[in-house]
Amino acid sequence: MTSPQPRPRLHQPKRTVSIIGTGSYVPERVLTNAELEKSVETSDEWIVSRTGIKERRIAADDEHTSDLASKAALAALENAGITADEIDLILVATVTPDMFFPSTACFVQAKIGAKNAACFDLSAACSGFLYALEVAQQFITSHTYNTILVIGADKLSSIVDWKDRNTCVLFGDGAGAAVLRHRGGSHGVIATHMGSNGDLADILYIPGGGCRHPISAENVDQRLNSIKMNGKETYKQAVNAMLTAANTVLEKSGLKFEDLSCIIPHQANLRIIEAIAGRMGVPMDRFMINLDRFGNTSAAAVAIALDEAHRTGRMQIGDYVLLVVFGGGLTWASSVIQW
Ligand code: ACO
């Protein structure tokens, strides 16, 4: 008896991954700087001059992260011209999941009727959407899945300490989504880069609610369940990390800053964006900015900005686009896409 011959491995060439649709959603309620002046000692002038933020959106009490995410997802599916049952995987990047479990991605699956999808959440704070984009890309290039829905969604109003003027003026709620698929041709994600530095976890974090400081009346009294931030250190780290991330991904792509038609940065603070624009030598009008209207919506921020840039025609077919983000962890990430 002859032993069976080993089967030849199928050669599957690496597939390019394209964003075939985008969507976003922000809650209706607008919270202006003037309203914040009534609840903490601050001023519109201070907030605008230090951050560029004029207003932010706040979700209703019964509007959860999965609701924001599902609305953004449905807009992205419509934009892509596909139906929910075509989705193989749903990835939700968030630091404000509806619950510890099930994942917010599972709630989104039920809400949009994506019955053929596997679902999980990903935690990389404000960098989450680009981390999820990279994970999705790996699943598609490896031929594991064909169509992936990537969502960045956060209801930061649920974890903000509304008595802390250092943080409460910065954040807002929202969601952005993208549908990824291999479309053929050379356009799509060209290169990505991700990095982290766990040594600096304590400059931006929520100490309570997890297993270190489980929910208790005492921990809630001490406001351990809300965002703590060392603003100055976060600012410094954000500028350095985003610049390094941008340079690294451009080097991988074989491109220069002048080749980029549009740069979509994390929407945390206008001064951070101005600082990186100055150090890149790129004019500010090349940057997509919407933080004046939405504040910092964490994982949603770059996703909402991507959707707005797409829908307002900031990117034309063939354009090179850079996305670059920074967040708690610390985490950072960048991605160059040929649109
Ligand atoms: N209104 C009025 N005064 C304020 C406010 C406010 N909302 N917040 C702080 N101040 C006061 C401070 O108490 C301080 O007063 P003091 O001098 O009497 O002590 C003074 O303003 C100056 O404070 P600084 O912290 O020096 O102000 P700074 O110019 O650094 O700006 C800011 C603060 C806007 C938070 C800045 O450090 C920053 O943007 N950091 C990065 C924050 C960020 O982007 N976080 C998120 C990134 S990652 C993610 O998205 C999760």
Coordinates of C-alpha atoms and ligand atoms in Angstrom, one line a residue:
M1 CA 0.0 0.0 0.0
T2 CA 1.4 3.4 -0.9
S3 CA 1.2 6.2 1.6
P4 CA -0.9 9.2 0.5
Q5 CA 1.0 12.0 -1.2
P6 CA 1.0 15.3 0.7
R7 CA -1.5 17.6 -0.9
P8 CA 0.1 20.7 -2.6
R9 CA -0.6 23.9 -0.7
L10 CA -2.8 26.2 -2.6
H11 CA -1.0 29.4 -3.5
Q12 CA -3.2 32.3 -2.5
P13 CA -1.8 35.7 -3.4
K14 CA -2.0 38.5 -0.9
R15 CA -5.2 40.4 -1.5
T16 CA -5.6 44.2 -1.3
V17 CA -8.2 45.5 1.1
S18 CA -10.4 48.4 0.2
I19 CA -12.9 50.5 2.2
I20 CA -16.0 50.1 0.1
G21 CA -18.4 52.1 2.3
T22 CA -18.4 54.5 5.3
G23 CA -21.0 55.7 7.7
S24 CA -21.3 57.7 10.9
Y25 CA -23.8 58.7 13.5
V26 CA -23.8 61.3 16.3
P27 CA -26.6 61.9 18.8
E28 CA -29.0 64.8 18.4
R29 CA -28.3 66.5 21.6
V30 CA -25.7 69.3 21.3
L31 CA -23.8 70.4 24.4
T32 CA -22.2 73.8 23.9
N33 CA -19.3 75.3 25.8
A34 CA -21.8 78.0 27.1
E35 CA -23.8 75.2 28.8
L36 CA -20.6 73.8 30.4
E37 CA -19.9 77.2 31.8
K38 CA -23.0 76.7 34.0
S39 CA -21.8 73.4 35.5
V40 CA -18.0 73.8 36.0
E41 CA -15.7 76.8 36.3
T42 CA -14.7 77.2 32.7
S43 CA -15.3 79.5 29.7
D44 CA -16.0 79.2 26.0
E45 CA -12.8 81.2 25.5
W46 CA -10.6 78.8 27.5
I47 CA -12.0 75.7 25.8
V48 CA -11.8 77.1 22.3
S49 CA -8.3 78.5 22.7
R50 CA -6.9 75.4 24.4
T51 CA -8.6 72.7 22.4
G52 CA -10.5 74.1 19.4
I53 CA -13.7 72.4 20.7
K54 CA -17.0 74.4 20.4
E55 CA -19.6 71.8 21.1
R56 CA -20.0 68.0 21.4
R57 CA -22.9 65.5 21.1
I58 CA -24.3 63.7 24.1
A59 CA -26.3 60.5 23.8
A60 CA -29.7 60.1 25.5
D61 CA -29.8 58.0 28.7
D62 CA -31.4 55.1 26.8
E63 CA -29.1 55.5 23.7
H64 CA -26.2 53.0 24.2
T65 CA -22.9 52.5 22.4
S66 CA -24.5 49.7 20.3
D67 CA -27.3 52.1 19.2
L68 CA -24.7 54.6 18.0
A69 CA -22.7 51.9 16.4
S70 CA -25.7 50.3 14.6
K71 CA -26.8 53.6 13.1
A72 CA -23.2 54.2 11.8
A73 CA -23.1 50.6 10.5
L74 CA -26.4 50.8 8.6
A75 CA -25.2 54.1 7.0
A76 CA -21.9 52.3 6.0
L77 CA -23.7 49.3 4.5
E78 CA -26.0 51.6 2.5
N79 CA -23.0 53.5 1.3
A80 CA -21.2 50.3 0.3
G81 CA -24.4 49.0 -1.4
I82 CA -24.4 45.7 0.5
T83 CA -26.8 44.0 2.8
A84 CA -26.1 43.0 6.5
D85 CA -26.2 39.2 5.7
E86 CA -23.0 39.7 3.5
I87 CA -20.9 40.6 6.6
D88 CA -18.6 37.9 7.8
L89 CA -17.2 39.7 10.8
I90 CA -18.1 42.7 13.0
L91 CA -15.4 44.4 15.0
V92 CA -16.3 47.1 17.4
A93 CA -13.6 49.3 18.9
T94 CA -14.8 50.9 22.1
V95 CA -13.9 51.8 25.7
T96 CA -17.6 52.2 26.6
P97 CA -19.2 48.8 25.8
D98 CA -22.9 48.4 26.6
M99 CA -21.8 45.7 29.1
F100 CA -18.6 43.8 30.0
F101 CA -20.2 40.9 28.0
P102 CA -21.7 40.1 25.6
S103 CA -19.6 42.2 23.3
T104 CA -21.1 45.4 21.8
A105 CA -20.4 43.8 18.4
C106 CA -22.9 41.0 19.3
F107 CA -25.5 43.7 20.2
V108 CA -24.8 45.4 16.8
Q109 CA -25.2 42.1 15.0
A110 CA -28.7 41.6 16.5
K111 CA -29.7 45.2 15.8
I112 CA -28.7 45.2 12.1
G113 CA -29.5 41.6 11.3
A114 CA -26.0 40.5 10.3
K115 CA -26.8 36.8 11.0
N116 CA -23.8 35.4 9.2
A117 CA -21.2 37.4 11.1
A118 CA -18.8 36.5 13.9
C119 CA -18.5 39.3 16.4
F120 CA -16.0 40.7 18.9
D121 CA -14.9 43.9 20.5
L122 CA -11.4 45.4 20.6
S123 CA -9.9 47.7 23.2
A124 CA -7.3 50.2 22.2
A125 CA -8.9 53.4 23.5
C126 CA -8.8 56.2 20.9
S127 CA -6.6 54.1 18.6
G128 CA -9.2 51.4 18.5
F129 CA -10.7 52.1 15.0
L130 CA -7.3 51.8 13.3
Y131 CA -6.3 48.7 15.3
A132 CA -9.6 47.1 14.2
L133 CA -9.0 48.2 10.6
E134 CA -5.6 46.4 10.7
V135 CA -7.1 43.2 12.3
A136 CA -9.8 43.2 9.6
Q137 CA -7.2 43.7 6.9
Q138 CA -5.3 40.6 8.2
F139 CA -8.5 38.5 8.1
I140 CA -9.1 39.5 4.5
T141 CA -5.6 39.2 3.1
S142 CA -5.4 35.8 4.7
H143 CA -8.6 34.8 2.9
T144 CA -10.3 34.0 6.2
Y145 CA -13.2 36.5 5.6
N146 CA -14.4 38.5 2.6
T147 CA -16.4 41.3 4.1
I148 CA -15.8 42.9 7.4
L149 CA -17.7 45.7 9.2
V150 CA -15.3 47.8 11.4
I151 CA -16.9 50.2 13.9
G152 CA -15.4 52.8 16.3
A153 CA -18.1 53.8 18.8
D154 CA -18.1 55.4 22.2
K155 CA -20.5 57.0 24.7
L156 CA -17.8 58.8 26.6
S157 CA -20.5 60.9 28.4
S158 CA -21.1 57.7 30.5
I159 CA -17.5 57.7 31.9
V160 CA -16.8 61.4 32.1
D161 CA -16.6 63.0 35.5
W162 CA -18.9 66.0 34.9
K163 CA -17.4 67.8 37.9
D164 CA -13.8 67.6 36.5
R165 CA -13.2 70.6 34.3
N166 CA -9.9 69.2 33.2
T167 CA -11.6 66.4 31.3
C168 CA -15.4 67.0 30.9
V169 CA -14.9 69.7 28.3
L170 CA -13.0 67.5 26.0
F171 CA -15.2 64.5 25.2
G172 CA -18.4 63.6 23.3
D173 CA -20.4 60.6 21.9
G174 CA -20.6 59.1 18.4
A175 CA -19.8 56.3 16.1
G176 CA -18.2 55.7 12.7
A177 CA -18.1 52.6 10.6
A178 CA -16.3 51.2 7.5
V179 CA -17.0 48.2 5.3
L180 CA -13.8 46.4 4.2
R181 CA -13.6 44.0 1.3
H182 CA -11.1 42.8 -1.3
R183 CA -12.3 44.7 -4.4
G184 CA -9.5 43.7 -6.9
G185 CA -7.0 46.2 -8.4
S186 CA -4.2 47.8 -6.5
H187 CA -6.2 50.5 -4.6
G188 CA -6.8 49.9 -0.9
V189 CA -4.8 49.8 2.4
I190 CA -1.1 50.2 1.5
A191 CA 0.5 50.0 4.9
T192 CA -0.3 50.2 8.6
H193 CA 1.6 50.6 11.8
M194 CA 0.5 50.0 15.4
G195 CA 2.4 50.6 18.7
S196 CA 1.8 50.7 22.4
N197 CA 3.6 51.7 25.6
G198 CA 2.0 50.1 28.7
D199 CA 4.5 51.9 31.0
L200 CA 2.4 55.1 30.5
A201 CA -1.0 53.5 31.2
D202 CA -1.6 55.9 34.2
I203 CA -1.6 59.1 32.2
L204 CA -5.0 58.4 30.7
Y205 CA -7.2 55.7 32.2
I206 CA -10.3 54.7 34.2
P207 CA -9.1 53.0 37.4
G208 CA -12.4 51.6 38.6
G209 CA -15.0 49.1 37.3
G210 CA -12.7 46.3 36.4
C211 CA -11.3 43.6 38.7
R212 CA -8.7 45.9 40.4
H213 CA -11.4 48.1 41.8
P214 CA -14.8 46.4 41.2
I215 CA -17.9 48.5 41.3
S216 CA -18.7 49.4 44.9
A217 CA -20.4 52.4 46.5
E218 CA -17.0 53.5 47.9
N219 CA -15.2 53.3 44.5
V220 CA -18.0 55.2 42.9
D221 CA -17.9 57.9 45.7
Q222 CA -14.2 58.3 44.9
R223 CA -15.1 58.7 41.2
L224 CA -12.8 55.8 40.2
N225 CA -15.3 54.9 37.5
S226 CA -14.5 58.0 35.4
I227 CA -11.6 59.2 33.1
K228 CA -8.4 60.3 34.8
M229 CA -5.9 62.2 32.7
N230 CA -2.6 64.0 33.0
G231 CA -3.4 66.5 30.3
K232 CA 0.1 68.0 29.7
E233 CA 1.8 64.6 29.5
T234 CA -0.9 63.2 27.3
Y235 CA -0.4 66.2 25.0
K236 CA 3.3 65.7 24.7
Q237 CA 3.0 62.0 24.1
A238 CA 0.3 62.5 21.6
V239 CA 2.4 64.8 19.4
N240 CA 5.4 62.5 19.5
A241 CA 3.5 59.3 19.0
M242 CA 1.4 60.6 16.1
L243 CA 4.5 62.0 14.3
T244 CA 6.4 58.7 14.7
A245 CA 3.4 56.7 13.6
A246 CA 3.0 58.9 10.5
N247 CA 6.6 58.8 9.6
T248 CA 6.8 55.0 10.0
V249 CA 3.8 54.2 7.9
L250 CA 4.9 56.6 5.2
E251 CA 8.3 55.0 5.1
K252 CA 6.6 51.5 4.7
S253 CA 4.5 53.0 1.9
G254 CA 7.4 54.6 0.0
L255 CA 5.5 57.9 0.2
K256 CA 6.3 61.4 1.4
F257 CA 4.0 63.9 3.2
E258 CA 3.6 65.9 0.0
D259 CA 2.1 62.8 -1.7
L260 CA -0.9 62.9 0.7
S261 CA -4.1 64.5 -0.4
C262 CA -5.8 64.2 3.0
I263 CA -4.6 63.5 6.5
I264 CA -7.3 62.3 9.0
P265 CA -5.9 62.5 12.5
H266 CA -7.4 61.6 15.9
Q267 CA -9.7 64.5 16.9
A268 CA -8.5 65.2 20.4
N269 CA -7.2 68.8 20.3
L270 CA -6.6 71.3 17.5
R271 CA -3.3 72.3 19.1
I272 CA -2.1 68.7 18.9
I273 CA -3.0 68.7 15.2
E274 CA -1.4 72.1 14.6
A275 CA 1.8 70.9 16.3
I276 CA 2.1 67.7 14.1
A277 CA 1.2 69.7 11.0
G278 CA 4.0 72.1 11.8
R279 CA 6.5 69.3 12.4
M280 CA 5.4 67.5 9.2
G281 CA 5.6 70.7 7.2
V282 CA 2.1 70.1 5.8
P283 CA -0.5 72.9 5.5
M284 CA -3.5 72.7 7.9
D285 CA -6.0 72.6 5.0
R286 CA -4.7 69.1 4.2
F287 CA -6.1 67.9 7.6
M288 CA -9.7 66.7 8.1
I289 CA -10.9 68.4 11.2
N290 CA -14.3 68.1 12.9
L291 CA -13.4 68.3 16.6
D292 CA -14.9 71.8 16.8
R293 CA -18.4 70.1 16.4
F294 CA -17.9 66.8 18.1
G295 CA -15.1 67.0 20.6
N296 CA -13.0 63.9 21.2
T297 CA -15.2 60.8 20.6
S298 CA -12.4 58.3 21.3
A299 CA -12.5 55.3 19.0
A300 CA -15.3 57.0 16.9
A301 CA -13.3 60.1 16.2
V302 CA -11.2 59.1 13.2
A303 CA -14.0 57.0 11.9
I304 CA -16.5 59.9 11.9
A305 CA -13.9 62.1 10.3
L306 CA -13.2 59.5 7.6
D307 CA -16.9 59.3 6.8
E308 CA -17.2 63.1 6.6
A309 CA -14.1 63.3 4.4
H310 CA -15.5 60.6 2.1
R311 CA -19.0 62.1 1.8
T312 CA -17.7 65.6 1.3
G313 CA -15.4 64.6 -1.5
R314 CA -12.1 65.3 0.3
M315 CA -10.7 62.0 -1.2
Q316 CA -10.8 61.3 -5.0
I317 CA -10.1 57.9 -6.5
G318 CA -6.4 57.2 -6.5
D319 CA -5.6 59.8 -3.7
Y320 CA -3.3 58.8 -0.9
V321 CA -4.9 59.3 2.5
L322 CA -3.1 59.1 5.9
L323 CA -5.0 58.1 9.1
V324 CA -3.1 58.6 12.3
V325 CA -4.4 58.1 15.9
F326 CA -3.3 58.1 19.5
G327 CA -5.0 57.0 22.7
G328 CA -4.9 55.6 26.2
G329 CA -2.7 52.5 26.8
L330 CA -0.7 54.2 25.5
T331 CA -1.6 53.2 22.0
W332 CA -1.0 54.7 18.5
A333 CA -1.6 53.6 15.0
S334 CA -1.4 54.9 11.4
S335 CA -2.6 53.7 8.0
V336 CA -2.0 54.8 4.4
I337 CA -4.8 54.1 2.0
Q338 CA -5.0 54.7 -1.7
W339 CA -8.6 55.7 -2.1
Ligands
ACO1 N1 -11.5 75.6 32.0 C1 -10.7 76.5 32.6 N2 -9.6 76.3 33.1 C2 -9.1 75.0 33.1 C3 -9.9 74.0 32.5 C4 -11.1 74.3 31.9 N3 -11.9 73.4 31.3 N4 -9.2 72.8 32.5 C5 -8.0 73.1 33.2 N5 -8.0 74.4 33.5 C6 -7.0 75.1 34.2 C7 -6.1 74.2 35.0 O1 -6.7 73.9 36.3 C8 -4.8 75.1 35.2 O2 -5.1 76.0 36.2 P1 -3.9 76.4 37.2 O3 -2.8 76.9 36.3 O4 -4.5 77.3 38.1 O5 -3.5 75.1 37.8 C9 -4.8 75.9 33.9 O6 -6.1 75.8 33.3 C10 -3.8 75.4 32.9 O7 -4.0 74.0 32.8 P2 -3.1 73.1 31.8 O8 -3.3 71.7 32.1 O9 -1.7 73.7 31.9 O10 -3.7 73.5 30.4 P3 -3.1 73.1 29.0 O11 -2.7 74.3 28.2 O12 -2.1 72.0 29.2 O13 -4.4 72.5 28.4 C11 -5.5 70.4 27.9 C12 -5.1 71.4 29.0 C13 -6.4 71.0 27.0 C14 -6.2 69.2 28.6 C15 -4.2 69.9 27.2 O14 -3.2 69.5 28.2 C16 -4.5 68.8 26.3 O15 -5.2 68.9 25.3 N6 -4.0 67.6 26.6 C17 -4.2 66.4 25.8 C18 -5.6 65.9 26.2 C19 -6.1 64.8 25.2 O16 -6.0 65.0 24.1 N7 -6.6 63.8 25.8 C20 -7.1 62.7 25.1 C21 -6.1 62.1 24.1 S1 -6.2 60.4 23.9 C22 -7.8 60.1 23.8 O17 -8.4 60.7 23.0 C23 -8.4 59.2 24.8

